[in-house]
Amino acid sequence: SSLIRTTNLQRTYQMGKNTVQALAGVDLEIERGTFVALVGPSGSGKSTLLNVIGGLDRPSSGEVWVDDLELGRAPDKKLVSFRRDRVGFIFQSFNLLPTNQAWENVALPLMLAGRGRSERRKRAEHLLDQVGLGDRADHRPAELSGGQQQRVAIARALANDPVLILADEPTGNLDSRTGRDVLLLMQRLVREQQVTLLMVTHDMNAASYADRIVHMRDGVIEQIEIVERTAEAVA
Ligand code: ADP
Ligand code: ADP
């Protein structure tokens, strides 16, 4: 069944006398366990769509369902718990706390969820293992490379076992080799953990790692591309 479903989703912004239609009627369905890339020119509505699906912004009209929740009509309190318990966020600039160790950064969502310190440490170590950083748990962000910092951020996004991970230009600050490793890691996590990953990118090469490429233009979906992958490429 689909995890995300939007119908005639619209988001307008009032800029003085002008109305900007960031989303002009988006109909989208995303199956569970899919890696989806959102591409399109600057200003086409990618970030707005990501923010609405992540419960960070409200639609002006239309419906947006994630799981069993219609985000447009959900009360604020519901949106807060939705973001905290069911969504993981990954950013271009990693957004790690500089004075905290890698494991503490990963454990931050667990702290907000009220977990005790020893449980947090144990789970953070397990998550760091999963992203290949089991030996860096006590490093601070400045002691890690860009690729390693983004992998810490990915581990943090997984901490509460979310149904959905939203990534805004996750490879935007990485060189192409490091970016490739991060994309392969995200691909593997989607395959192994049944998580659904929605990634905004302007990089068509990055988008090619996804299962579906959603092309946006002027606030609507122009085309959805299904990425065919040979068995060899998946191995
Ligand atoms: P993209 O991520 O594809 O670059 P955005 O979703 O950021 O596109 O923006 C879509 C349109 O909505 C743009 O015209 C942008 O200027 C406008 N927009 C986005 N956010 C706001 C805002 N908070 N206030 C006013 N206009 C906005
Ligand atoms: P990656 O491919 O994961 O980005 P790099 O090849 O950039 O890794 O870095 C190799 C090693 O150099 C890493 O293990 C990391 O510990 C170290 N390193 C890279 N950048 C920094 C930095 N800014 N400060 C400290 N150590 C760094």
PDB file of C-alpha atoms and ligand atoms in Angstrom:
ATOM      1  CA  SER A   1       0.000   0.000   0.000  1.00  0.00           C
ATOM      2  CA  SER A   2       1.183   3.547  -0.509  1.00  0.00           C
ATOM      3  CA  LEU A   3       2.812   5.482   2.320  1.00  0.00           C
ATOM      4  CA  ILE A   4       2.322   8.920   0.768  1.00  0.00           C
ATOM      5  CA  ARG A   5      -0.715  10.103  -1.160  1.00  0.00           C
ATOM      6  CA  THR A   6      -1.452  13.661  -2.230  1.00  0.00           C
ATOM      7  CA  THR A   7      -4.499  14.856  -4.156  1.00  0.00           C
ATOM      8  CA  ASN A   8      -4.684  18.243  -5.820  1.00  0.00           C
ATOM      9  CA  LEU A   9      -2.165  19.551  -3.292  1.00  0.00           C
ATOM     10  CA  GLN A  10      -1.710  23.305  -3.431  1.00  0.00           C
ATOM     11  CA  ARG A  11       0.468  25.730  -1.503  1.00  0.00           C
ATOM     12  CA  THR A  12       0.350  29.416  -2.210  1.00  0.00           C
ATOM     13  CA  TYR A  13       2.415  32.181  -0.656  1.00  0.00           C
ATOM     14  CA  GLN A  14       1.271  35.748  -0.423  1.00  0.00           C
ATOM     15  CA  MET A  15       4.049  38.168  -1.354  1.00  0.00           C
ATOM     16  CA  GLY A  16       2.497  41.614  -0.943  1.00  0.00           C
ATOM     17  CA  LYS A  17      -0.067  41.893  -3.717  1.00  0.00           C
ATOM     18  CA  ASN A  18       1.315  38.846  -5.533  1.00  0.00           C
ATOM     19  CA  THR A  19       0.344  35.243  -4.988  1.00  0.00           C
ATOM     20  CA  VAL A  20       3.068  32.682  -5.611  1.00  0.00           C
ATOM     21  CA  GLN A  21       1.753  29.232  -6.355  1.00  0.00           C
ATOM     22  CA  ALA A  22       4.566  26.997  -5.090  1.00  0.00           C
ATOM     23  CA  LEU A  23       2.433  23.853  -5.463  1.00  0.00           C
ATOM     24  CA  ALA A  24      -0.279  24.093  -8.101  1.00  0.00           C
ATOM     25  CA  GLY A  25      -2.089  20.763  -7.767  1.00  0.00           C
ATOM     26  CA  VAL A  26       0.234  17.855  -7.009  1.00  0.00           C
ATOM     27  CA  ASP A  27      -1.117  14.303  -7.279  1.00  0.00           C
ATOM     28  CA  LEU A  28       1.478  11.855  -6.056  1.00  0.00           C
ATOM     29  CA  GLU A  29       1.487   8.335  -4.689  1.00  0.00           C
ATOM     30  CA  ILE A  30       4.588   6.746  -3.184  1.00  0.00           C
ATOM     31  CA  GLU A  31       4.760   3.096  -2.193  1.00  0.00           C
ATOM     32  CA  ARG A  32       6.409   1.993   1.048  1.00  0.00           C
ATOM     33  CA  GLY A  33      10.052   1.024   0.772  1.00  0.00           C
ATOM     34  CA  THR A  34      10.750   3.205  -2.274  1.00  0.00           C
ATOM     35  CA  PHE A  35      13.659   5.571  -2.889  1.00  0.00           C
ATOM     36  CA  VAL A  36      12.233   8.612  -4.684  1.00  0.00           C
ATOM     37  CA  ALA A  37      14.184  11.527  -6.135  1.00  0.00           C
ATOM     38  CA  LEU A  38      12.484  14.875  -6.641  1.00  0.00           C
ATOM     39  CA  VAL A  39      14.078  16.914  -9.430  1.00  0.00           C
ATOM     40  CA  GLY A  40      13.248  20.077 -11.354  1.00  0.00           C
ATOM     41  CA  PRO A  41      14.379  23.642 -11.942  1.00  0.00           C
ATOM     42  CA  SER A  42      14.957  26.043  -9.071  1.00  0.00           C
ATOM     43  CA  GLY A  43      11.596  27.387  -7.886  1.00  0.00           C
ATOM     44  CA  SER A  44       9.593  24.436  -9.222  1.00  0.00           C
ATOM     45  CA  GLY A  45       8.271  23.538  -5.747  1.00  0.00           C
ATOM     46  CA  LYS A  46      10.542  20.674  -4.656  1.00  0.00           C
ATOM     47  CA  SER A  47      11.374  22.007  -1.188  1.00  0.00           C
ATOM     48  CA  THR A  48       7.788  23.079  -0.592  1.00  0.00           C
ATOM     49  CA  LEU A  49       6.552  19.584  -1.406  1.00  0.00           C
ATOM     50  CA  LEU A  50       9.196  18.039   0.867  1.00  0.00           C
ATOM     51  CA  ASN A  51       8.245  20.416   3.701  1.00  0.00           C
ATOM     52  CA  VAL A  52       4.532  19.717   3.339  1.00  0.00           C
ATOM     53  CA  ILE A  53       5.072  15.942   3.298  1.00  0.00           C
ATOM     54  CA  GLY A  54       7.346  16.271   6.350  1.00  0.00           C
ATOM     55  CA  GLY A  55       4.740  18.203   8.318  1.00  0.00           C
ATOM     56  CA  LEU A  56       6.924  21.336   8.408  1.00  0.00           C
ATOM     57  CA  ASP A  57       4.549  23.395   6.267  1.00  0.00           C
ATOM     58  CA  ARG A  58       0.778  23.279   5.733  1.00  0.00           C
ATOM     59  CA  PRO A  59      -0.920  22.929   2.362  1.00  0.00           C
ATOM     60  CA  SER A  60      -3.298  25.705   1.277  1.00  0.00           C
ATOM     61  CA  SER A  61      -5.729  23.156  -0.156  1.00  0.00           C
ATOM     62  CA  GLY A  62      -5.915  19.552  -1.250  1.00  0.00           C
ATOM     63  CA  GLU A  63      -4.935  16.516   0.792  1.00  0.00           C
ATOM     64  CA  VAL A  64      -1.637  15.039   1.908  1.00  0.00           C
ATOM     65  CA  TRP A  65      -1.732  11.642   3.560  1.00  0.00           C
ATOM     66  CA  VAL A  66       1.305  10.025   5.147  1.00  0.00           C
ATOM     67  CA  ASP A  67       0.493   6.627   6.598  1.00  0.00           C
ATOM     68  CA  ASP A  68      -2.856   7.095   8.345  1.00  0.00           C
ATOM     69  CA  LEU A  69      -2.521  10.831   8.914  1.00  0.00           C
ATOM     70  CA  GLU A  70      -3.904  13.660   6.778  1.00  0.00           C
ATOM     71  CA  LEU A  71      -1.374  16.378   7.498  1.00  0.00           C
ATOM     72  CA  GLY A  72      -3.470  19.309   6.290  1.00  0.00           C
ATOM     73  CA  ARG A  73      -6.139  18.753   8.939  1.00  0.00           C
ATOM     74  CA  ALA A  74      -3.988  17.300  11.717  1.00  0.00           C
ATOM     75  CA  PRO A  75      -3.771  19.493  14.832  1.00  0.00           C
ATOM     76  CA  ASP A  76      -0.377  21.108  15.558  1.00  0.00           C
ATOM     77  CA  LYS A  77       0.345  18.657  18.375  1.00  0.00           C
ATOM     78  CA  LYS A  78      -0.177  15.726  15.999  1.00  0.00           C
ATOM     79  CA  LEU A  79       2.210  17.273  13.479  1.00  0.00           C
ATOM     80  CA  VAL A  80       4.886  17.704  16.138  1.00  0.00           C
ATOM     81  CA  SER A  81       4.680  14.054  17.182  1.00  0.00           C
ATOM     82  CA  PHE A  82       4.479  12.973  13.522  1.00  0.00           C
ATOM     83  CA  ARG A  83       7.773  14.772  12.765  1.00  0.00           C
ATOM     84  CA  ARG A  84       9.443  13.459  15.892  1.00  0.00           C
ATOM     85  CA  ASP A  85       8.316   9.822  15.748  1.00  0.00           C
ATOM     86  CA  ARG A  86       7.802   8.974  12.096  1.00  0.00           C
ATOM     87  CA  VAL A  87      10.126  11.160  10.000  1.00  0.00           C
ATOM     88  CA  GLY A  88      13.911  11.423   9.771  1.00  0.00           C
ATOM     89  CA  PHE A  89      15.466  14.523   8.194  1.00  0.00           C
ATOM     90  CA  ILE A  90      18.777  14.791   6.314  1.00  0.00           C
ATOM     91  CA  PHE A  91      20.173  18.163   5.211  1.00  0.00           C
ATOM     92  CA  GLN A  92      22.764  19.424   2.751  1.00  0.00           C
ATOM     93  CA  SER A  93      24.791  20.984   5.581  1.00  0.00           C
ATOM     94  CA  PHE A  94      24.527  17.893   7.856  1.00  0.00           C
ATOM     95  CA  ASN A  95      23.250  20.034  10.815  1.00  0.00           C
ATOM     96  CA  LEU A  96      25.256  18.169  13.451  1.00  0.00           C
ATOM     97  CA  LEU A  97      25.842  19.722  16.876  1.00  0.00           C
ATOM     98  CA  PRO A  98      29.558  20.635  16.761  1.00  0.00           C
ATOM     99  CA  THR A  99      30.327  20.186  20.455  1.00  0.00           C
ATOM    100  CA  ASN A 100      28.678  16.757  20.658  1.00  0.00           C
ATOM    101  CA  GLN A 101      30.296  13.449  19.801  1.00  0.00           C
ATOM    102  CA  ALA A 102      29.031  11.433  16.848  1.00  0.00           C
ATOM    103  CA  TRP A 103      27.071   9.038  19.051  1.00  0.00           C
ATOM    104  CA  GLU A 104      25.440  11.921  20.953  1.00  0.00           C
ATOM    105  CA  ASN A 105      24.335  13.477  17.667  1.00  0.00           C
ATOM    106  CA  VAL A 106      22.842  10.167  16.573  1.00  0.00           C
ATOM    107  CA  ALA A 107      21.142   9.763  19.960  1.00  0.00           C
ATOM    108  CA  LEU A 108      19.546  13.220  19.964  1.00  0.00           C
ATOM    109  CA  PRO A 109      16.140  12.025  18.678  1.00  0.00           C
ATOM    110  CA  LEU A 110      16.260   9.256  21.313  1.00  0.00           C
ATOM    111  CA  MET A 111      16.877  11.840  24.012  1.00  0.00           C
ATOM    112  CA  LEU A 112      13.858  13.834  22.790  1.00  0.00           C
ATOM    113  CA  ALA A 113      11.872  10.587  22.921  1.00  0.00           C
ATOM    114  CA  GLY A 114      12.860  10.199  26.591  1.00  0.00           C
ATOM    115  CA  ARG A 115      15.214   7.188  26.335  1.00  0.00           C
ATOM    116  CA  GLY A 116      17.803   6.607  29.040  1.00  0.00           C
ATOM    117  CA  ARG A 117      21.526   7.215  28.472  1.00  0.00           C
ATOM    118  CA  SER A 118      22.734   3.611  28.301  1.00  0.00           C
ATOM    119  CA  GLU A 119      19.972   2.658  25.867  1.00  0.00           C
ATOM    120  CA  ARG A 120      20.810   5.725  23.771  1.00  0.00           C
ATOM    121  CA  ARG A 121      24.502   4.854  23.670  1.00  0.00           C
ATOM    122  CA  LYS A 122      23.776   1.252  22.686  1.00  0.00           C
ATOM    123  CA  ARG A 123      21.351   2.168  19.916  1.00  0.00           C
ATOM    124  CA  ALA A 124      23.613   4.966  18.608  1.00  0.00           C
ATOM    125  CA  GLU A 125      26.540   2.530  18.381  1.00  0.00           C
ATOM    126  CA  HIS A 126      24.376   0.058  16.483  1.00  0.00           C
ATOM    127  CA  LEU A 127      23.261   2.792  14.055  1.00  0.00           C
ATOM    128  CA  LEU A 128      26.829   4.019  13.559  1.00  0.00           C
ATOM    129  CA  ASP A 129      27.834   0.422  12.785  1.00  0.00           C
ATOM    130  CA  GLN A 130      25.131   0.312  10.123  1.00  0.00           C
ATOM    131  CA  VAL A 131      26.553   3.360   8.359  1.00  0.00           C
ATOM    132  CA  GLY A 132      30.137   2.090   8.642  1.00  0.00           C
ATOM    133  CA  LEU A 133      31.241   4.407  11.456  1.00  0.00           C
ATOM    134  CA  GLY A 134      31.296   2.017  14.391  1.00  0.00           C
ATOM    135  CA  ASP A 135      34.837   3.133  15.194  1.00  0.00           C
ATOM    136  CA  ARG A 136      34.032   6.874  15.214  1.00  0.00           C
ATOM    137  CA  ALA A 137      31.401   7.033  17.956  1.00  0.00           C
ATOM    138  CA  ASP A 138      33.440   9.405  20.132  1.00  0.00           C
ATOM    139  CA  HIS A 139      34.600  11.747  17.359  1.00  0.00           C
ATOM    140  CA  ARG A 140      33.225  15.260  17.103  1.00  0.00           C
ATOM    141  CA  PRO A 141      31.934  16.479  13.706  1.00  0.00           C
ATOM    142  CA  ALA A 142      35.080  18.577  13.021  1.00  0.00           C
ATOM    143  CA  GLU A 143      37.159  15.401  13.368  1.00  0.00           C
ATOM    144  CA  LEU A 144      35.196  13.688  10.599  1.00  0.00           C
ATOM    145  CA  SER A 145      35.237  14.140   6.826  1.00  0.00           C
ATOM    146  CA  GLY A 146      32.181  15.517   5.021  1.00  0.00           C
ATOM    147  CA  GLY A 147      31.100  12.055   3.920  1.00  0.00           C
ATOM    148  CA  GLN A 148      31.458  10.759   7.453  1.00  0.00           C
ATOM    149  CA  GLN A 149      29.448  13.676   8.858  1.00  0.00           C
ATOM    150  CA  GLN A 150      26.632  12.979   6.420  1.00  0.00           C
ATOM    151  CA  ARG A 151      26.667   9.314   7.430  1.00  0.00           C
ATOM    152  CA  VAL A 152      26.340  10.384  11.090  1.00  0.00           C
ATOM    153  CA  ALA A 153      23.339  12.492  10.017  1.00  0.00           C
ATOM    154  CA  ILE A 154      21.848   9.469   8.235  1.00  0.00           C
ATOM    155  CA  ALA A 155      22.290   7.368  11.387  1.00  0.00           C
ATOM    156  CA  ARG A 156      20.551  10.146  13.354  1.00  0.00           C
ATOM    157  CA  ALA A 157      17.678  10.171  10.839  1.00  0.00           C
ATOM    158  CA  LEU A 158      17.204   6.430  11.455  1.00  0.00           C
ATOM    159  CA  ALA A 159      17.280   6.683  15.251  1.00  0.00           C
ATOM    160  CA  ASN A 160      13.536   6.572  15.905  1.00  0.00           C
ATOM    161  CA  ASP A 161      12.949   3.918  13.268  1.00  0.00           C
ATOM    162  CA  PRO A 162      11.001   6.320  10.989  1.00  0.00           C
ATOM    163  CA  VAL A 163       8.674   5.227   8.200  1.00  0.00           C
ATOM    164  CA  LEU A 164       9.901   8.124   6.081  1.00  0.00           C
ATOM    165  CA  ILE A 165      13.232   9.864   5.543  1.00  0.00           C
ATOM    166  CA  LEU A 166      13.328  13.264   3.843  1.00  0.00           C
ATOM    167  CA  ALA A 167      16.636  14.418   2.407  1.00  0.00           C
ATOM    168  CA  ASP A 168      17.200  17.903   0.968  1.00  0.00           C
ATOM    169  CA  GLU A 169      20.247  17.888  -1.359  1.00  0.00           C
ATOM    170  CA  PRO A 170      22.082  15.352   0.853  1.00  0.00           C
ATOM    171  CA  THR A 171      25.067  15.170  -1.499  1.00  0.00           C
ATOM    172  CA  GLY A 172      25.173  18.903  -2.291  1.00  0.00           C
ATOM    173  CA  ASN A 173      28.245  19.517  -0.118  1.00  0.00           C
ATOM    174  CA  LEU A 174      30.111  16.327  -1.018  1.00  0.00           C
ATOM    175  CA  ASP A 175      32.564  15.556  -3.786  1.00  0.00           C
ATOM    176  CA  SER A 176      31.304  13.057  -6.350  1.00  0.00           C
ATOM    177  CA  ARG A 177      33.063  10.001  -4.935  1.00  0.00           C
ATOM    178  CA  THR A 178      31.902  10.692  -1.379  1.00  0.00           C
ATOM    179  CA  GLY A 179      28.421  11.551  -2.656  1.00  0.00           C
ATOM    180  CA  ARG A 180      28.275   8.223  -4.432  1.00  0.00           C
ATOM    181  CA  ASP A 181      29.071   6.363  -1.193  1.00  0.00           C
ATOM    182  CA  VAL A 182      26.282   8.242   0.602  1.00  0.00           C
ATOM    183  CA  LEU A 183      23.805   7.446  -2.209  1.00  0.00           C
ATOM    184  CA  LEU A 184      24.756   3.758  -2.149  1.00  0.00           C
ATOM    185  CA  LEU A 185      24.283   3.754   1.615  1.00  0.00           C
ATOM    186  CA  MET A 186      20.815   5.302   1.298  1.00  0.00           C
ATOM    187  CA  GLN A 187      19.944   2.779  -1.412  1.00  0.00           C
ATOM    188  CA  ARG A 188      20.988  -0.085   0.858  1.00  0.00           C
ATOM    189  CA  LEU A 189      19.035   1.285   3.848  1.00  0.00           C
ATOM    190  CA  VAL A 190      15.854   1.561   1.779  1.00  0.00           C
ATOM    191  CA  ARG A 191      16.291  -2.010   0.581  1.00  0.00           C
ATOM    192  CA  GLU A 192      17.121  -3.508   3.984  1.00  0.00           C
ATOM    193  CA  GLN A 193      14.893  -1.507   6.328  1.00  0.00           C
ATOM    194  CA  GLN A 194      11.700  -0.958   4.333  1.00  0.00           C
ATOM    195  CA  VAL A 195      12.038   2.763   4.957  1.00  0.00           C
ATOM    196  CA  THR A 196      10.752   5.201   2.333  1.00  0.00           C
ATOM    197  CA  LEU A 197      13.208   7.882   1.235  1.00  0.00           C
ATOM    198  CA  LEU A 198      12.301  11.107  -0.535  1.00  0.00           C
ATOM    199  CA  MET A 199      15.300  13.103  -1.747  1.00  0.00           C
ATOM    200  CA  VAL A 200      15.369  16.542  -3.352  1.00  0.00           C
ATOM    201  CA  THR A 201      18.301  17.004  -5.697  1.00  0.00           C
ATOM    202  CA  HIS A 202      19.287  19.087  -8.700  1.00  0.00           C
ATOM    203  CA  ASP A 203      21.912  16.493  -9.613  1.00  0.00           C
ATOM    204  CA  MET A 204      20.585  14.034 -12.226  1.00  0.00           C
ATOM    205  CA  ASN A 205      23.384  11.620 -11.463  1.00  0.00           C
ATOM    206  CA  ALA A 206      22.339  11.546  -7.786  1.00  0.00           C
ATOM    207  CA  ALA A 207      18.707  11.073  -8.848  1.00  0.00           C
ATOM    208  CA  SER A 208      19.667   8.000 -10.875  1.00  0.00           C
ATOM    209  CA  TYR A 209      20.277   6.081  -7.611  1.00  0.00           C
ATOM    210  CA  ALA A 210      16.556   6.295  -6.802  1.00  0.00           C
ATOM    211  CA  ASP A 211      13.794   3.852  -7.843  1.00  0.00           C
ATOM    212  CA  ARG A 212      11.563   6.684  -9.103  1.00  0.00           C
ATOM    213  CA  ILE A 213      12.432  10.149 -10.380  1.00  0.00           C
ATOM    214  CA  VAL A 214       9.655  12.693  -9.971  1.00  0.00           C
ATOM    215  CA  HIS A 215      10.127  15.674 -12.306  1.00  0.00           C
ATOM    216  CA  MET A 216       8.550  18.929 -11.144  1.00  0.00           C
ATOM    217  CA  ARG A 217       7.950  22.142 -13.054  1.00  0.00           C
ATOM    218  CA  ASP A 218       5.988  25.245 -12.041  1.00  0.00           C
ATOM    219  CA  GLY A 219       4.469  23.556  -8.993  1.00  0.00           C
ATOM    220  CA  VAL A 220       3.193  20.424 -10.703  1.00  0.00           C
ATOM    221  CA  ILE A 221       4.530  16.973 -11.518  1.00  0.00           C
ATOM    222  CA  GLU A 222       5.581  16.845 -15.125  1.00  0.00           C
ATOM    223  CA  GLN A 223       6.654  13.218 -15.323  1.00  0.00           C
ATOM    224  CA  ILE A 224       7.522  10.216 -13.151  1.00  0.00           C
ATOM    225  CA  GLU A 225      10.418   8.146 -14.381  1.00  0.00           C
ATOM    226  CA  ILE A 226      10.870   4.528 -13.297  1.00  0.00           C
ATOM    227  CA  VAL A 227      14.559   3.710 -12.971  1.00  0.00           C
ATOM    228  CA  GLU A 228      15.400   0.295 -14.377  1.00  0.00           C
ATOM    229  CA  ARG A 229      18.308  -1.324 -12.626  1.00  0.00           C
ATOM    230  CA  THR A 230      20.086  -4.483 -13.723  1.00  0.00           C
ATOM    231  CA  ALA A 231      20.609  -7.247 -11.147  1.00  0.00           C
ATOM    232  CA  GLU A 232      24.317  -6.531 -11.408  1.00  0.00           C
ATOM    233  CA  ALA A 233      23.865  -2.870 -10.453  1.00  0.00           C
ATOM    234  CA  VAL A 234      21.802  -3.822  -7.403  1.00  0.00           C
ATOM    235  CA  ALA A 235      24.331  -6.388  -6.110  1.00  0.00           C
TER     236      ALA A 235
HETATM  237  P1  ADP B   1      12.509  24.540  -5.315  1.00  0.00           P
HETATM  238  O1  ADP B   1      12.778  23.781  -4.065  1.00  0.00           O
HETATM  239  O2  ADP B   1      12.111  23.660  -6.466  1.00  0.00           O
HETATM  240  O3  ADP B   1      13.630  25.448  -5.697  1.00  0.00           O
HETATM  241  P2  ADP B   1      10.592  25.987  -3.702  1.00  0.00           P
HETATM  242  O4  ADP B   1       9.620  25.001  -3.208  1.00  0.00           O
HETATM  243  O5  ADP B   1      11.670  26.440  -2.775  1.00  0.00           O
HETATM  244  O6  ADP B   1      11.226  25.459  -5.080  1.00  0.00           O
HETATM  245  O7  ADP B   1       9.799  27.302  -4.195  1.00  0.00           O
HETATM  246  C1  ADP B   1       8.688  27.251  -5.072  1.00  0.00           C
HETATM  247  C2  ADP B   1       8.165  28.674  -5.252  1.00  0.00           C
HETATM  248  O8  ADP B   1       7.587  29.139  -4.049  1.00  0.00           O
HETATM  249  C3  ADP B   1       9.230  29.684  -5.610  1.00  0.00           C
HETATM  250  O9  ADP B   1       8.685  30.619  -6.500  1.00  0.00           O
HETATM  251  C4  ADP B   1       9.565  30.320  -4.295  1.00  0.00           C
HETATM  252  O10 ADP B   1      10.060  31.617  -4.478  1.00  0.00           O
HETATM  253  C5  ADP B   1       8.238  30.310  -3.582  1.00  0.00           C
HETATM  254  N1  ADP B   1       8.379  30.189  -2.126  1.00  0.00           N
HETATM  255  C6  ADP B   1       8.866  29.142  -1.441  1.00  0.00           C
HETATM  256  N2  ADP B   1       8.832  29.360  -0.112  1.00  0.00           N
HETATM  257  C7  ADP B   1       8.311  30.594   0.049  1.00  0.00           C
HETATM  258  C8  ADP B   1       7.996  31.415   1.198  1.00  0.00           C
HETATM  259  N3  ADP B   1       8.221  30.989   2.446  1.00  0.00           N
HETATM  260  N4  ADP B   1       7.460  32.622   0.966  1.00  0.00           N
HETATM  261  C9  ADP B   1       7.217  33.045  -0.276  1.00  0.00           C
HETATM  262  N5  ADP B   1       7.465  32.348  -1.396  1.00  0.00           N
HETATM  263  C10 ADP B   1       8.013  31.134  -1.234  1.00  0.00           C
HETATM  264  P1  ADP B   2      35.266  10.315   3.009  1.00  0.00           P
HETATM  265  O1  ADP B   2      35.514   9.670   1.673  1.00  0.00           O
HETATM  266  O2  ADP B   2      34.529   9.437   3.965  1.00  0.00           O
HETATM  267  O3  ADP B   2      34.705  11.704   2.932  1.00  0.00           O
HETATM  268  P2  ADP B   2      37.956  11.360   3.157  1.00  0.00           P
HETATM  269  O4  ADP B   2      38.715  10.592   2.127  1.00  0.00           O
HETATM  270  O5  ADP B   2      37.522  12.728   2.845  1.00  0.00           O
HETATM  271  O6  ADP B   2      36.721  10.474   3.678  1.00  0.00           O
HETATM  272  O7  ADP B   2      38.804  11.397   4.498  1.00  0.00           O
HETATM  273  C1  ADP B   2      39.663  10.341   4.877  1.00  0.00           C
HETATM  274  C2  ADP B   2      39.998  10.447   6.386  1.00  0.00           C
HETATM  275  O8  ADP B   2      40.519  11.746   6.698  1.00  0.00           O
HETATM  276  C3  ADP B   2      38.748  10.249   7.190  1.00  0.00           C
HETATM  277  O9  ADP B   2      38.792   8.982   7.817  1.00  0.00           O
HETATM  278  C4  ADP B   2      38.746  11.354   8.226  1.00  0.00           C
HETATM  279  O10 ADP B   2      38.868  10.828   9.525  1.00  0.00           O
HETATM  280  C5  ADP B   2      39.929  12.221   7.897  1.00  0.00           C
HETATM  281  N1  ADP B   2      39.433  13.597   7.675  1.00  0.00           N
HETATM  282  C6  ADP B   2      38.887  14.089   6.538  1.00  0.00           C
HETATM  283  N2  ADP B   2      38.541  15.374   6.663  1.00  0.00           N
HETATM  284  C7  ADP B   2      38.881  15.722   7.934  1.00  0.00           C
HETATM  285  C8  ADP B   2      38.771  16.920   8.697  1.00  0.00           C
HETATM  286  N3  ADP B   2      38.253  18.052   8.188  1.00  0.00           N
HETATM  287  N4  ADP B   2      39.220  16.892   9.963  1.00  0.00           N
HETATM  288  C9  ADP B   2      39.744  15.792  10.489  1.00  0.00           C
HETATM  289  N5  ADP B   2      39.886  14.621   9.823  1.00  0.00           N
HETATM  290  C10 ADP B   2      39.457  14.586   8.569  1.00  0.00           C
END
